[in-house]
XYZ file of C-alpha atoms in Angstrom:
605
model
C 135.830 61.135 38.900
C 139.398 60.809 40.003
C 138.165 62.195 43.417
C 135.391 59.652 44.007
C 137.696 56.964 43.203
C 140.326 58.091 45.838
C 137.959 59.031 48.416
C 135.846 55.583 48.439
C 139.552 53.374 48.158
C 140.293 56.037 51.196
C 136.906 55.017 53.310
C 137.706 51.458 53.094
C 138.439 49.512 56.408
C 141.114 47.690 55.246
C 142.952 50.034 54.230
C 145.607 50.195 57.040
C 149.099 49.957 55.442
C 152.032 50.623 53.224
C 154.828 49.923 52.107
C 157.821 51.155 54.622
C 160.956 52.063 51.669
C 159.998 54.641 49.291
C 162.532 54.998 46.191
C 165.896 57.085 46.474
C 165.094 59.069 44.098
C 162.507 60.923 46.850
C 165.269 61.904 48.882
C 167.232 62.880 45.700
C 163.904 64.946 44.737
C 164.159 66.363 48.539
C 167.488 67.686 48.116
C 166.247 69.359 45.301
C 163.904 71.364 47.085
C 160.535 72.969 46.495
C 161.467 75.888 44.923
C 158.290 75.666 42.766
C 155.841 75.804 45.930
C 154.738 79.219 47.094
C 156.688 80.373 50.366
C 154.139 80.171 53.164
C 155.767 83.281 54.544
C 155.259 85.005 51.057
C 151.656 85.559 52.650
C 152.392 87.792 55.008
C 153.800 90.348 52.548
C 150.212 90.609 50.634
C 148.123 89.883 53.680
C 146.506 92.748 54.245
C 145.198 92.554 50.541
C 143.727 89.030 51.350
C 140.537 88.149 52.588
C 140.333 86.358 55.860
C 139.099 83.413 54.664
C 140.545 83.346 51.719
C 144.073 83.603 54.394
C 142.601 80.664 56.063
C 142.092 78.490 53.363
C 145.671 78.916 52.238
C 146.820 78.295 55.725
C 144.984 75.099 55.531
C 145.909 74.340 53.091
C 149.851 74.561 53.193
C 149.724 72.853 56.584
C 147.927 69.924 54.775
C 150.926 70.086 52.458
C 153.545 69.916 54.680
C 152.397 67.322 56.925
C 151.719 65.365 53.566
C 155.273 65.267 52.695
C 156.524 64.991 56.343
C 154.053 61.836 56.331
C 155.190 60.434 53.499
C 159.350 61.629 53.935
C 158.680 59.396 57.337
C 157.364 56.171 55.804
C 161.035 55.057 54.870
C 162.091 55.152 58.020
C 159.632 52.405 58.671
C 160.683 48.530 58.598
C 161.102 46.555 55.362
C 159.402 43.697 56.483
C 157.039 42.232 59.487
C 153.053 42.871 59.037
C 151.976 45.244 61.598
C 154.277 47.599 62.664
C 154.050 50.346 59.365
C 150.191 49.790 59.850
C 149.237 52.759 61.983
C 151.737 55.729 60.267
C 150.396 54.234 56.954
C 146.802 55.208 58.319
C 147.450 58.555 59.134
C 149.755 59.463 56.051
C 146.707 58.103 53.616
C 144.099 60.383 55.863
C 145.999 63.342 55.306
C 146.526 62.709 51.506
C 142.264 62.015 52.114
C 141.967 65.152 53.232
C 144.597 67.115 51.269
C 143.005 65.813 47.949
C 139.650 66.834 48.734
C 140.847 70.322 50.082
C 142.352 71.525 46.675
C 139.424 70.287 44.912
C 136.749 72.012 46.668
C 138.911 75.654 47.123
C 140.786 75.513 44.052
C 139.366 78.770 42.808
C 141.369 80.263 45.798
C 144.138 78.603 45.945
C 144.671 79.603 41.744
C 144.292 82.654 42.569
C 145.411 83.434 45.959
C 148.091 80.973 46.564
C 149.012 80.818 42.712
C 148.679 76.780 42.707
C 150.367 75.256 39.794
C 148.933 72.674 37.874
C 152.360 69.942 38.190
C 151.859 70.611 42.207
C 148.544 68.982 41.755
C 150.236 66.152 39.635
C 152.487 65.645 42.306
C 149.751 65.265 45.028
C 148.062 62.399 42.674
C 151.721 61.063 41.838
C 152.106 60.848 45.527
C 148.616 58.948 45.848
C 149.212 56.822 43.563
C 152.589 55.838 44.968
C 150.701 54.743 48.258
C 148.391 52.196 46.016
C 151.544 50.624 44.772
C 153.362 50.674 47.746
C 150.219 49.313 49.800
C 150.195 46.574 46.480
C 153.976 46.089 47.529
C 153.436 45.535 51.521
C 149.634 43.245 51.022
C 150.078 41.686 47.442
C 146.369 42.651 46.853
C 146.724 43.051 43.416
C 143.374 45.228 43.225
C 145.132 48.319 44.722
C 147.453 47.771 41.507
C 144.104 49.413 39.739
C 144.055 51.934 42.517
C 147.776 53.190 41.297
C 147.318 53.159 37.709
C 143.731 55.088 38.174
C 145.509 58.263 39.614
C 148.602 57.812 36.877
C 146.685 57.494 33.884
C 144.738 60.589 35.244
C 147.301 62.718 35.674
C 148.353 61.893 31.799
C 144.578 62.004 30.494
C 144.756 65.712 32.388
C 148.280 66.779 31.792
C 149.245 68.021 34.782
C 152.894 67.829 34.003
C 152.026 69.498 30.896
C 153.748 72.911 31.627
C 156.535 72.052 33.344
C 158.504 71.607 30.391
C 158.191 75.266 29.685
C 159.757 76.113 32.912
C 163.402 76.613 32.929
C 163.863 74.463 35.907
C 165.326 70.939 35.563
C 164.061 69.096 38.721
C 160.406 70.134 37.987
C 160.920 67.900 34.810
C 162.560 65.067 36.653
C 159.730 64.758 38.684
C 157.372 64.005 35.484
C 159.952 61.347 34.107
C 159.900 59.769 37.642
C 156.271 59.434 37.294
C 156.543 57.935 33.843
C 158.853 55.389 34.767
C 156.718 54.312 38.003
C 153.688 54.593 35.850
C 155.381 51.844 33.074
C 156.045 49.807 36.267
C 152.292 49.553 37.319
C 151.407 49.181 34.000
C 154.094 45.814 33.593
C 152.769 44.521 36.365
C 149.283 44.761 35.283
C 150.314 43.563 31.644
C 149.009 46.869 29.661
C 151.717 46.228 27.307
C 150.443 48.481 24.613
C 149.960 51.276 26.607
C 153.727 50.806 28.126
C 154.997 50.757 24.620
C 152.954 54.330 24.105
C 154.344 55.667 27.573
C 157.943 54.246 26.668
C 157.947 56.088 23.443
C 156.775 59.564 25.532
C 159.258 59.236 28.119
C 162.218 58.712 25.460
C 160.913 61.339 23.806
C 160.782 63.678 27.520
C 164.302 62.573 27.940
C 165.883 63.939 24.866
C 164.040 67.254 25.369
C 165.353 67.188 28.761
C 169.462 66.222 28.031
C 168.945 68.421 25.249
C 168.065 71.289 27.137
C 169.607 71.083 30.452
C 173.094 69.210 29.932
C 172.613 67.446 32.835
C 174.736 64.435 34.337
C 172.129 62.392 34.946
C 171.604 61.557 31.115
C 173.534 57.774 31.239
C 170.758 56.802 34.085
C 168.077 57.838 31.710
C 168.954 56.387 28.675
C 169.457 52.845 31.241
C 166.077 53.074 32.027
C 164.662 53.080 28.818
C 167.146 50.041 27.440
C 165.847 48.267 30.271
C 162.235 48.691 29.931
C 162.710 48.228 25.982
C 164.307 44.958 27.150
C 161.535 43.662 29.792
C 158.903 44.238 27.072
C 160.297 41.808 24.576
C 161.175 39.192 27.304
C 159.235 36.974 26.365
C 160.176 34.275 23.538
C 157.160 33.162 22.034
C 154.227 35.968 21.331
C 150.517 35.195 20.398
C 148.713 36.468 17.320
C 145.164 37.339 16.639
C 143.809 37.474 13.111
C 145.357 40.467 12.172
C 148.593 40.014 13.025
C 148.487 42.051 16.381
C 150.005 40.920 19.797
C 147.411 39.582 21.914
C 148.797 40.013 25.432
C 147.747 36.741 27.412
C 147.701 36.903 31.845
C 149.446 34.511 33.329
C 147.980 34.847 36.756
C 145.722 32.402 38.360
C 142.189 32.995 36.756
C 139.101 30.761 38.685
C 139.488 27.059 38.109
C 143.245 27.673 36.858
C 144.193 24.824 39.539
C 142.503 21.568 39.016
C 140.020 20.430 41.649
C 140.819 18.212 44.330
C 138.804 14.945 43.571
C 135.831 14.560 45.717
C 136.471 12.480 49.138
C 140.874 12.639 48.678
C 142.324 13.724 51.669
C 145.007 16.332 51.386
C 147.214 18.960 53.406
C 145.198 22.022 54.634
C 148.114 24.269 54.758
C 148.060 27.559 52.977
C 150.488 29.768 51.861
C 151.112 32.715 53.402
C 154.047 33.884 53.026
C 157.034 34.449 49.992
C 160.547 35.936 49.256
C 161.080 35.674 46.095
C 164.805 36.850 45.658
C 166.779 37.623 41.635
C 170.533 37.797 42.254
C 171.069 36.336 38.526
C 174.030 38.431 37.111
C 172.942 40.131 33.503
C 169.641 39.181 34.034
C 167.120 41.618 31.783
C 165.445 44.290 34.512
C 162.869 47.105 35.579
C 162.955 48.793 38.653
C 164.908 46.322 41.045
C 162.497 43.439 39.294
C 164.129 40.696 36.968
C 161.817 38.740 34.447
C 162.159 35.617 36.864
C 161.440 37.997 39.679
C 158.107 39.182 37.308
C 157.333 35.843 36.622
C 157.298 34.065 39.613
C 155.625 37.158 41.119
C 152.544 36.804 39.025
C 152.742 33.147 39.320
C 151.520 33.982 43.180
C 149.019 36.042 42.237
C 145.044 36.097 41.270
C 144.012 37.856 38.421
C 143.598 42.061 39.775
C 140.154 43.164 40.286
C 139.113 46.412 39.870
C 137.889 47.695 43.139
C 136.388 51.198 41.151
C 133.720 48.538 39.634
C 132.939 47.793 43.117
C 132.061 50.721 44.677
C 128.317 52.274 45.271
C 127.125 55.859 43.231
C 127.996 57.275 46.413
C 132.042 56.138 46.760
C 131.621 54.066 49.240
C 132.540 50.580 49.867
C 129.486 48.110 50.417
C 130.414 45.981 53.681
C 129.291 42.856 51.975
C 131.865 43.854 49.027
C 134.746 43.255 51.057
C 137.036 40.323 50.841
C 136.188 37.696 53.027
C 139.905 36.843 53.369
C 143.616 37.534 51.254
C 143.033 36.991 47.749
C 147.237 35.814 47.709
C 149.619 35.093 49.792
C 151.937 38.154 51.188
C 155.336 38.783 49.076
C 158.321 39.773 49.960
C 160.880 41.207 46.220
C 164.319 41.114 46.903
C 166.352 41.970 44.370
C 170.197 40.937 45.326
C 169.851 40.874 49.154
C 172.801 40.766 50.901
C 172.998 37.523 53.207
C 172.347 39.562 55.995
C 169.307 41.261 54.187
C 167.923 37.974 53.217
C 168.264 36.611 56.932
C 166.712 39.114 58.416
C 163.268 38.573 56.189
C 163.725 35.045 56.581
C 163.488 35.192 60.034
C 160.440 38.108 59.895
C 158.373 35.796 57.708
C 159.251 32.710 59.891
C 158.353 34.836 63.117
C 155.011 36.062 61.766
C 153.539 33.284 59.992
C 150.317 32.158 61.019
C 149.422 28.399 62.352
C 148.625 25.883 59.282
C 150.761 28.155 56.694
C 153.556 27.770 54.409
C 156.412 29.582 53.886
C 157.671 30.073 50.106
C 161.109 30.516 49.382
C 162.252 31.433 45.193
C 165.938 31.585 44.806
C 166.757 33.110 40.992
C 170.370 33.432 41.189
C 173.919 32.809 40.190
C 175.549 29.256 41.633
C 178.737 29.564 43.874
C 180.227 26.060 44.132
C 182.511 24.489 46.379
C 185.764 25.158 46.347
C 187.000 21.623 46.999
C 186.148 18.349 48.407
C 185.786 17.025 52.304
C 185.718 14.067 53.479
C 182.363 14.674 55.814
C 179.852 16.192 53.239
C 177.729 18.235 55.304
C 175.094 21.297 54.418
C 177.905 23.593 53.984
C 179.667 21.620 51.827
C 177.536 21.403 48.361
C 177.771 25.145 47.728
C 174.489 27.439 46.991
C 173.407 30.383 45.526
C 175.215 33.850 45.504
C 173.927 36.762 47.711
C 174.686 40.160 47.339
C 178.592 41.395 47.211
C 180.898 43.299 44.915
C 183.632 40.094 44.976
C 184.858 39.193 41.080
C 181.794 37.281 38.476
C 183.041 35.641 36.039
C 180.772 34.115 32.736
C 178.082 34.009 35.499
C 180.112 32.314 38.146
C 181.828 33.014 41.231
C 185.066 33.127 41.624
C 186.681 31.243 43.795
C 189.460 33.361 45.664
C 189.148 31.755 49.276
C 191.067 28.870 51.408
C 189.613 25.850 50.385
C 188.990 24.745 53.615
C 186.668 28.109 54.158
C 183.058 28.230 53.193
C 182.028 30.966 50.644
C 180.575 33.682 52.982
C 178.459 35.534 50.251
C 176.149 32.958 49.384
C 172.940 30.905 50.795
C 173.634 27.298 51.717
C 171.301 24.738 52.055
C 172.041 24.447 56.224
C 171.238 28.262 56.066
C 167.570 27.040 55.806
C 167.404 24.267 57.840
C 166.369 26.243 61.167
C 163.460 27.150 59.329
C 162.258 23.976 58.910
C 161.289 24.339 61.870
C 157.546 25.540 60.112
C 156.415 23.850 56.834
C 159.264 25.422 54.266
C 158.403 25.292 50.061
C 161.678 25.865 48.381
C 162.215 26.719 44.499
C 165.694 27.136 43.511
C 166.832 28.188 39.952
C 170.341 28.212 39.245
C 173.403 26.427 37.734
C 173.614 24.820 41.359
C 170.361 24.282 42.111
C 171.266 20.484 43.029
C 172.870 21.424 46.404
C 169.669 21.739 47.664
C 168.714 18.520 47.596
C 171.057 17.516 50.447
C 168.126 18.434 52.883
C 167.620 16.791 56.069
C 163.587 17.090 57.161
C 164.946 17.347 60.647
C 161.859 18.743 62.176
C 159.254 16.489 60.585
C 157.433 19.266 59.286
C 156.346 19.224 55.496
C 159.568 20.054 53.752
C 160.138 19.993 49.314
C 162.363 21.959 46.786
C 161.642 21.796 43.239
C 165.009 22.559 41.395
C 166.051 23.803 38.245
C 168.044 21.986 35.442
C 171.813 22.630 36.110
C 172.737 22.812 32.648
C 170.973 23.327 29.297
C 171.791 22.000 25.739
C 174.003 24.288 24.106
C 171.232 24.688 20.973
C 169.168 26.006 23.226
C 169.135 29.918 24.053
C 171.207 31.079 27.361
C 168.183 31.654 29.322
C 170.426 34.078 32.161
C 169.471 37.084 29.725
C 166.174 36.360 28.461
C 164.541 34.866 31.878
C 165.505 31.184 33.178
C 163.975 28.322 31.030
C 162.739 26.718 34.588
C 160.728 29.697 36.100
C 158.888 29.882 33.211
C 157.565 26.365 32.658
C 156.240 27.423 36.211
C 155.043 30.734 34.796
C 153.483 29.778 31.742
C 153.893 26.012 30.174
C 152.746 27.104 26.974
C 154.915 29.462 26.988
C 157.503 27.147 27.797
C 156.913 24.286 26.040
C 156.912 26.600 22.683
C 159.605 28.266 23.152
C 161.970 24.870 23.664
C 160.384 23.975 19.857
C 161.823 27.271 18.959
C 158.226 28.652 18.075
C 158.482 32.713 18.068
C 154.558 33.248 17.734
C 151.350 31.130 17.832
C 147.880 32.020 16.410
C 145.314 32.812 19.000
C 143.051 30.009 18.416
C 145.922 27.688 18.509
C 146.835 28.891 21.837
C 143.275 28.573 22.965
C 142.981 25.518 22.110
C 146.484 24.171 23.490
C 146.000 25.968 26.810
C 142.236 24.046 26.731
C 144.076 20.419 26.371
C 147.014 21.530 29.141
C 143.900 21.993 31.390
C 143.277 18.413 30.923
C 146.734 17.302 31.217
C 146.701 18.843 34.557
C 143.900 17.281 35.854
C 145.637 13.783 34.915
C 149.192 15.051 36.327
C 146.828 15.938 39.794
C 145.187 12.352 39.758
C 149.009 10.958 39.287
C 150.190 12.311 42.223
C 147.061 12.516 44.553
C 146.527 8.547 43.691
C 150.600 7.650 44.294
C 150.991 4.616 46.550
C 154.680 5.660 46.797
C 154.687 8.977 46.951
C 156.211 11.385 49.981
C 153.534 12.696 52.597
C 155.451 16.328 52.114
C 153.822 16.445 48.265
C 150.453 15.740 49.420
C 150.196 18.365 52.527
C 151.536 20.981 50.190
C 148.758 20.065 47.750
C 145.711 21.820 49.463
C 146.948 24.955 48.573
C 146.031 26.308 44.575
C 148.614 28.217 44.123
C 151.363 24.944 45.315
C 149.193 22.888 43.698
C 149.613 24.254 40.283
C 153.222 25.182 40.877
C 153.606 21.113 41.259
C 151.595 20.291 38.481
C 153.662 22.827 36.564
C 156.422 21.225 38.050
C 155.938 17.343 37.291
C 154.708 18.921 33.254
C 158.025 20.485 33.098
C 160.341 17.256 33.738
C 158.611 15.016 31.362
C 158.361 17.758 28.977
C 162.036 17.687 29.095
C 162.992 13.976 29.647
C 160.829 13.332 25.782
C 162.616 16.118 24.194
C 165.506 15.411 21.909
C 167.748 17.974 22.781
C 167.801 17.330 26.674
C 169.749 14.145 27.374
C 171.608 14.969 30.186
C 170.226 14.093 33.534
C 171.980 17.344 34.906
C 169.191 19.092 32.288
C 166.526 17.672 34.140
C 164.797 19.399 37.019
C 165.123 17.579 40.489
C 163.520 16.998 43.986
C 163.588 16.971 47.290
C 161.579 14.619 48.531
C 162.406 12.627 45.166
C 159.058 12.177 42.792
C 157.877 8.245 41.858
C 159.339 9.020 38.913
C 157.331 5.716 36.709
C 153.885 7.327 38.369
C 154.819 10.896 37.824
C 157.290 12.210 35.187
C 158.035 9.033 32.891
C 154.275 8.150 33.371
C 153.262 6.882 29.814
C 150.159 8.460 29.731
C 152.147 11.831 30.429
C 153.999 10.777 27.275
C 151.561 10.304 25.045
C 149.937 13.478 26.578
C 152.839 15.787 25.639
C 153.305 13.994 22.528
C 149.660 15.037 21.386
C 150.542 18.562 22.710
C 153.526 18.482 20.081
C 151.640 16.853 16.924
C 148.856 19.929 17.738
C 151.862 22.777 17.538
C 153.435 20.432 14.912
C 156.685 20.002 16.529
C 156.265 16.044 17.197
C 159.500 15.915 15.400
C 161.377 17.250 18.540
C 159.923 14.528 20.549
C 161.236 10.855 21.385
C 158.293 8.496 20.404
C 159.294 5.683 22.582
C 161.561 7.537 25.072
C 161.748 4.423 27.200
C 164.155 3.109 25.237
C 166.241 6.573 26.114
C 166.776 5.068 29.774
């Protein structure tokens, strides 16, 4: 039952935080007030025709209600960002919601028929539960509470609690069910239920129309944005697998066990873990869902283990066994930022920097647009290569900044490289995709701690598609090289077994691209204390796949197309390494694209 579930997540220990922001649209919903909520004062007028504990219960009840929505009104006044300081309200909001939940359950015979309870206002008190989960998802990035959330959505729909509100002549009431559908597709994205948010996308069109239709209301355009750009997330991705039949299979691309390759027994690598990301999309035109851009998406579940269900962990009698807890953070803690302002982005910098622990790493992912230099100096310093564009509503242009200041000025609205340098102060992994991605390679390790940026091709052959709408090229060799790697050979859709089978010989590239780099004479210390970590690890290996991948195709031939480094790679032992070669070029003769492939690419340098 939806009540067992809630009440054993509720139990838990760990449960002791959430997410401090909670959408706009609540305090638009606020404004439009609770008309559909009986008055508490409306029981004084039929008291005397109550029984006193039937008055009681009601009492209880709507002071359970209110300080429910005070609760969760207060949790976006909250911080954005440090780990502690939203732990404490988020404790007390979830016990009341505890409490609340099991309270209408167990007097709902009274409250029907004294208090005149409404199914939708029970919808809303799961809605609301359900938002915690993902919000508690948002603030941890324990993907298992991402189950939690779409338990309590896909009851409400199994149940229909928003059933009857369209029958009400009352607009916001029907707002508030096409707010839960498009929070409901959101959980479902994230957990890759693709068929089911095709279903919900095709109910919630069909909820809007009835709702324009009936209500003339000015709020149509937003609607109809939200549905273009869901319609658009779902068929982000270029190349699609099919089974037998001719159906989609949907594939995960987050890390499954023995995703990484093992460390060979007896080398000696970095113990540092990471603990910490921002991952920040400021790419103009980018497709989007909910303040989340497909590199965002990507790169989010590129971070993540695979979700497990926490319901199938729980005893007959909803509680949590002790020994079932996690031992320690399945991932490492995420920060979204979806086109932060400089001082925005500043301001988490410096929160994750403050907070993280001894022996951790701090990720950094930079999706968005270049801003270049205006001119030339003649001392070339940090500020001086350009960077990436933060939030501001200055002129875009095809993508670009535009360039309106004194030359001798910096560009205030964007992220240069000497931004980061105080925090290399603490072990610093940088990934920057853009169209000036190379400015970050004029790093200075002026700390001595472990310090290296993986960067994104600068420009991309013409025959290949723009990848600013569809999701950056770059991000998702990092995401998913298959997916990658097909989509360059201009594949749209791969049979199933064919995909098995390819993602079953990657595996063994990557254990070869892991020997290459563990067993480097020449390569930089910085690559090797990163490498302890599975989730770095595989984001190198990804890395090092993607740059040969891209040196042996035919269409790349500019060096500006090729991903770069800071610390430079041994580029012989790593990315031109012939066995590499003749890796990929097996990988190609198996999807039957070796045409697109130099055979003897060293006689292309």
């Amino acid at each position: 039952l939806i009540s067992e579930l809630f009440l054993a997540s509720a139990e838990r220990s760990d449960l002791t935080g959430l997410l401090g922001l909670i959408v706009e649209s609540e305090q638009r919903e606020r404004n439009l007030g609770h008309a559909g909520r009986p008055k508490r004062e409306s029981l004084s007028e039929a008291e005397e025709d109550i029984p006193l504990g039937d008055r009681k219960t009601i009492t209880d009840f709507c002071y359970l209600l209110d300080k429910s929505k005070q609760l969760f009104n207060g949790l976006r006044d909250l911080p954005q960002y440090g780990h502690k300081q939203w732990q404490s309200y988020f404790g007390r909001t979830f016990d009341v919601y505890t409490k609340l939940w099991k309270f209408q359950q167990q007097h709902r015979q009274v409250l029907d028929s004294r208090y005149g309870l409404k199914r939708w206002q029970i919808g809303e008190v799961a809605s609301k539960i359900g938002q915690l989960y993902y919000h508690y998802y948002l603030r941890t990035s324990e993907t298992s509470y991402l189950n939690e959330a779409f338990s309590f959505y896909s009851a409400i729909r199994q149940r229909s609690y928003y059933y009857q509100v369209n029958k009400e002549d009352r607009p916001e009431l029907v707002v508030k069910k096409l707010r839960y559908y498009a929070r409901y597709i959101v959980v479902c994205l994230l957990l890759n239920k693709m068929d089911l948010v095709k279903v919900l996308v095709k109910e919630l069109s069909e909820e809007i129309e009835e709702y324009t239709q009936r209500f003339n209301t000015e709020d149509q355009l937003e609607w109809n944005l939200v549905l273009q750009e869901v319609a658009a997330f779902i068929v982000a991705d270029p190349v699609v697998v099919l089974n037998d039949n001719n159906s989609v299979v949907i594939t995960s691309n987050r890390m499954l066990e023995g995703s990484a390759p093992p460390l060979e027994q007896g080398m000696v690598v970095g113990q540092l873990v990471l603990a910490d990301a921002l991952i920040v999309g400021n790419c103009n035109n980018q497709v989007k869902f909910s303040e989340l851009t497909v590199d965002m998406f990507r790169m989010l579940q590129a971070l993540e283990r695979e979700p497990v269900n926490l319901a199938t962990q729980t005893s007959k009698q909803g509680t949590l066994e002790p020994s079932e807890k996690p031992a320690k953070r399945e991932n490492p803690h995420k920060y979204l930022l979806y086109k932060p302002t400089f001082s925005q982005l500043f301001t988490f910098l410096s929160a994750s920097f403050k907070e993280l622990p001894a022996n951790s790493v701090l990720l950094v992912y930079l999706s968005a647009t270049g801003v270049f230099p205006a001119g030339h100096s003649d001392y070339e310093g940090p500020y001086d290569f350009g960077g990436v564009l933060t939030n501001t509503n200055r002129d875009v242009v095809n993508g670009e900044m535009v360039q309106k200041r004194n030359q001798a000025q910096k560009e205030m609205h964007c992220l240069h490289p000497g931004d980061l340098f105080p925090f290399t102060r603490k072990p610093l992994f940088l990934i920057v995709d853009s169209s000036n991605s190379s400015a970050y390679k004029n790093f200075s390790n002026l700390f001595g701690q472990p310090l290296v940026s993986l960067l994104s091709p600068t420009v991309y052959p013409k025959t290949v598609q723009d990848p600013s709408q569809q999701g950056s090229l770059f991000t998702l060799f990092l995401y998913s090289p298959l997916l990658a790697f097909s989509s360059i050979c201009g594949l749209n859709s791969i049979r199933q077994g064919l995909w098995e089978q390819a993602q079953e010989f990657l595996c063994k590239v990557f254990r070869d691209i892991g020997q290459m780099i563990t067993r480097s004479r020449t390569i930089d210390q910085a690559f090797l204390q990163f490498f302890g970590d599975e989730f770095l690890r595989l984001i190198l290996i990804r890395f090092v796949f993607c740059s040969a991948v891209l040196r042996l195709h035919k269409l790349f031939r500019e060096s500006r197309s090729f991903p770069e480094s800071y610390p430079e790679l041994p580029k012989q032992e790593t990315v031109e390494s012939s066995l590499l070669q003749r890796h990929i070029l097996d990988l190609a003769a198996m999807l039957d694209v070796h045409n697109l492939f130099w055979d003897d690419s060293l006689e292309t340098y």
